[in-house]
Every structure is written in structure tokens, then in C-alpha cells.
Amino acid sequence: MKLISITCLCFVLTSTIDASVTPPHEAPATFNNPILPGFHPDPSVCRVGDTYYLVTSSFEWFPGVPVYRSKDLVNWEQIGHVLDRPSQLAMKDGMKASQGIWAPTIRYHDGLFYMITTAQNSGGNFYVTASDPAGPWSDPIWLKDAPGIDPSLFWDDDGTCWYTGAGWIEGGQRWPNENRIYLQQLDTGKGRLVGPRLNLTSGHAANARWTEGPHLFKRNGKYVLLVAEGGTGHHHAVTIHHADKITGPYVPDHGNPVLTHRHLGLDAPISTTGHADLVETQNGEWWSVMLGVRTRHRNNLLGRETFLTPVAWQDQTLVYNPGIGRVLESDRRPALVWSPVPSPTPRDEFATPKLGLQWNFLRTPFETWWSLEKQPGSLSLQLRPQSVTKPENPSLVARRIQHFRFRAATRLTLSPAAPSETAGLVAMQNDRFHYRLLLCQHDGQNVISLRKMEAGVETEVASHPWPSPEVVLALEGNMLAYTFLVGSSLEDLRPIGPTQDARVCGTSRAGGFIGPFVGMYASSEGQPSTNTATFDWFEYLPGPEASP
């Protein structure tokens, strides 16, 4: 396979709003959605004083539940992960893709932060606490008698803590895909649910589907239940329900659904809006965060992202983006002091004692197979039998793909001692849908091999001799196209194989609940090995923004 020179896209570092170069006195009047691009679904937000904290689902990726902080609801800085120890989150080999952590809720009460969530197929519903949301967070308090998913917490004026969840259906379903929201008191002193369990709603319509994601609020002495309906795809929606007592009955609002984009059709630039949470600013404004998808050519390429939109109460109805009724790609900014945060550094030189917060592992690592100390200034990965082609915890360190146009690159050193020993760059949705650009051995010679896994079927797209143990590997994303490149340096990168289909790593093709990742990988593919792969650096550069 001949390596052919091409003209690469021009890559420059960008962000949702370039916080590093906009001084406070020149704060923009608008902001761009999403506020957290790339795989950041199921957002939940709370305010403490003038500071906002936000968490999102992480599914099978570890550490679990990234935590973000903001002063203005637009500029967000990651400050940690809630679940960063195996004792908190044990996602074992064999756990399928899109399981793991579902729908966290973050709340603050009486000097303590609470995060409650579902560990799907890895323990069930639990909550953890912390005095500082940056951590450390406690070990889980498991709620053994809490059926279903999507737990949330609400403290009433008398200090009583109430648990809401989705999925307990007493008496069976009355129509296909019916789901119910239930309520029960939580004794936080004993860490268990107490008292009667009550069904609150199955949704706003007689045939509502997949009602989930409940959050309770109290306004003007009345209780408001915010839920998601319609499933987390194109028909996703937000509805609200009202009650005079916390135990109900809850009456659907006449304005339901208060938010959906399903009526905009398949070509809308933002789709699947839902699974929302609310926050009131210190100035009395109300805003909502929710998941959504930036659809391009009717494809979900980046996963579900976190969006922001203004809301207002008109009588008891919650109106999303008054006068507009939908989430916009550009909207007016909250009336808060413009508070920039540092822009992400495009290149990680691995010069710190710990991996940066952008890095993730597949499932829980119960052993330490990576090192920043073995060769200071580089990341070393052990070649282990675990493979990215199986539902395991492979030697993979990856970050979210957050842009339609981007370049990811790394410099690898590996001397394969057997055909099973491989290392390189991986772009993936899951074990059944991904690309691997590998330095490996074939017939006793080092080669660069590009392999595609689609629907569990692997194909070698291209192979090229590469006698050196050192190589720069890169991936350029350009909307629906992925171009893989190799070279001895960034200056002489050449494509290997034809342009590939980026939809292989997109949710529309691969299914599931997550978005694409790109990162560094090493494996001995089922065989024992003592070899190590070394990555000198990794960089991720966004390119020009892509229009709908």
C-alpha cells in the first residue's frame, strides 16, 4: 500500500467560547451550544452560592461521572470525577458497552454534596457524598431496595429527603414501553429507603413511552416534577407535572411537552433534546441543561452532548426559551459575571505525576497497567492480553472526540516481539465498532496496519512496512470522513489506506448511548507479554467548525 501525500485540514485550537482571550469587560452577549461538546449526556446541575456544579453520565468509561464547575453557566472547567476508585465503581470484564453509570444527579444539602446514580449491571442504585465536589467522594451507599434507574434526590422544607426513580411498575405495564416515576422517603442517616413507595406518573399522555429522568422542585409552595419522555432518541421530550402535596396526585401541565425537537424533523441541527435539569441563578433567572445531539446529514457523530437554554415560569407552566420554544446553537448569555476558564491544552506531554482529567479507561482498571514514571515525560502502557475488540479493560487511554473536524496524533515507540504484540491509535464507539491504527509485526517485519471493526466484523483496510520502532500516528476527522495518517514526524504525515467512514464510530451506526473516543492502545491480543509501548505525547486539535 503506497502512502500518498495530501493537503491536511488547517487545525487551530478552538473552544465553545475562547475564554482564554476574552477579558471580562469584553464579555460576549451570546454563547454557543453545546456548553459541553462531545459525549456528555444526562446533565444534572446545582448551585451553591454563586458557583454551579454539573455532572454527566459516563456509562462504561472510568473514572465515572465527570464533575464540572462554572461561575456563569457557559464556561465550564472539569475539576474531577466523582467515582475515581475501584471501590466506588467495579465495572468488570464482560460488562457490555453502554452499561455502567446512567443518569447521575448532583444536589447540595446542609453543607454536603450528594451524587446519586445507577450502576447498570454493576451494582444498582447508590449515592455518594463529599464536602468538596472536586473530591474525594465517599464510597457508595447502596440502596438495595431501589428498583429501576435514574434516581434523584429532593429535600423538602422540613428537611425530609425524598427519592424519585424510574421503572417501578406495580401491576404490570398498561401499554407498550410504559415506565413509571415513583417516590419514596430516603433516610440519609441510615442510608436506606423507608415508608411507602408511591407511583407518581407514567408521563403526560395515555401512551407515553419511557418516562424517566425525574427531578423534583418546589416553587411557590407547589411541587413540580420534571421528567423525560419518548426515549432518548429522536422523540425525546421534557414534560412537567404539578402537585399540591409531595405525594401527589401529580397533574400533567397543559403545555406538555414543554421541550422537544421531534416536531422539527430529521434535518434539524439539534435533535433528541431531553433529560433536563433546572437551576435558579442568584439573580432569580431560571436556566435548564439537557442532552441533545448536533445532527449532521441525519447522523449522530459525536454522541449526546450538554446544552443550555433559558426557561421562564408563566403561571405554573415552565416555558423553554420563551418566544422561541427550542434550544439554539447560539443564544443570549445568562445575566452572570463573565467568568472564563483556561482553554484546554492541545498537547499532553505527560509531564505531570497523574493523568489529566480528560483521560479515560474502558471499564474499571483493577491493576495499574500504565505509568508516567517508567520513562518520565511519556506514557507507558503494558501489552496485556485484554483487547479493545472484547468487553474487557484493555490497555487503552482515551479522550472524547468533541468536534466534527479535528486532528488527533501521537508518537509511539514499540518493538513488537511477536505477531500478537500491537500498539497504536484507536478511534472507537465500542468493541464492535471502531478503528485501530497499529504498529505490529507480520512475517517477522514491522508493519503499520489499519483495521476496521464494524458490527463485530474486522477488516484490514491497509498495511505498510515500517521498519522503525518509532512512528507518529494521526487521525483527521472531517464530518463523515476519517483519514488515518502515519509518518516519522508531524511534518511528513501521509495517509494510509482510503478515507474511512466516520459513521462507524457514530451512534447512528453503532447504536448505544455513548459517543466516540480516540486514544492510545497496547495489547498482546490474548497472549502473555512483558513488552511495553511508549507514547511521547498526544495532541488533539479542533478544526474549523462544521455547519449543519
mmCIF file of C-alpha atoms in Angstrom, residues 42 228-238 259-266 268-276 290-295 300 303-305 307 327 508:
data_model
loop_
_atom_site.group_PDB
_atom_site.id
_atom_site.type_symbol
_atom_site.label_atom_id
_atom_site.label_comp_id
_atom_site.label_asym_id
_atom_site.label_seq_id
_atom_site.Cartn_x
_atom_site.Cartn_y
_atom_site.Cartn_z
ATOM 1 C CA ASP A 42 -27.827 13.275 31.080
ATOM 2 C CA ALA A 228 -38.030 12.887 30.297
ATOM 3 C CA GLU A 229 -40.291 11.008 27.907
ATOM 4 C CA GLY A 230 -40.213 9.403 24.477
ATOM 5 C CA GLY A 231 -36.924 7.560 24.712
ATOM 6 C CA THR A 232 -33.503 9.123 24.338
ATOM 7 C CA GLY A 233 -33.623 9.303 20.527
ATOM 8 C CA HIS A 234 -35.480 11.483 18.029
ATOM 9 C CA HIS A 235 -38.749 11.522 20.030
ATOM 10 C CA HIS A 236 -37.116 12.648 23.276
ATOM 11 C CA ALA A 237 -39.062 15.270 25.240
ATOM 12 C CA VAL A 238 -39.361 17.067 28.589
ATOM 13 C CA LEU A 259 -39.479 20.909 25.320
ATOM 14 C CA THR A 260 -38.953 18.650 22.332
ATOM 15 C CA HIS A 261 -37.329 18.903 18.914
ATOM 16 C CA ARG A 262 -39.083 15.900 17.415
ATOM 17 C CA HIS A 263 -41.537 18.126 15.532
ATOM 18 C CA LEU A 264 -38.609 19.837 13.735
ATOM 19 C CA GLY A 265 -37.901 16.756 11.626
ATOM 20 C CA LEU A 266 -34.815 14.695 10.912
ATOM 21 C CA ALA A 268 -32.933 19.847 12.444
ATOM 22 C CA PRO A 269 -29.392 20.890 13.513
ATOM 23 C CA ILE A 270 -30.140 19.911 17.133
ATOM 24 C CA SER A 271 -32.187 16.815 17.909
ATOM 25 C CA THR A 272 -33.130 14.423 20.753
ATOM 26 C CA THR A 273 -33.375 17.210 23.360
ATOM 27 C CA GLY A 274 -34.440 15.902 26.754
ATOM 28 C CA HIS A 275 -33.368 14.547 30.134
ATOM 29 C CA ALA A 276 -33.262 18.059 31.567
ATOM 30 C CA MET A 290 -30.355 18.980 28.838
ATOM 31 C CA LEU A 291 -28.844 16.473 26.487
ATOM 32 C CA GLY A 292 -29.071 16.913 22.745
ATOM 33 C CA VAL A 293 -27.387 15.867 19.532
ATOM 34 C CA ARG A 294 -25.878 18.088 16.850
ATOM 35 C CA THR A 295 -27.186 16.217 13.839
ATOM 36 C CA ASN A 300 -25.264 11.406 15.339
ATOM 37 C CA GLY A 303 -22.871 11.354 20.882
ATOM 38 C CA ARG A 304 -25.276 13.162 23.185
ATOM 39 C CA GLU A 305 -23.927 16.488 24.433
ATOM 40 C CA PHE A 307 -26.880 22.057 26.071
ATOM 41 C CA VAL A 327 -32.694 25.019 22.032
ATOM 42 C CA SER A 508 -26.438 6.318 14.374
#
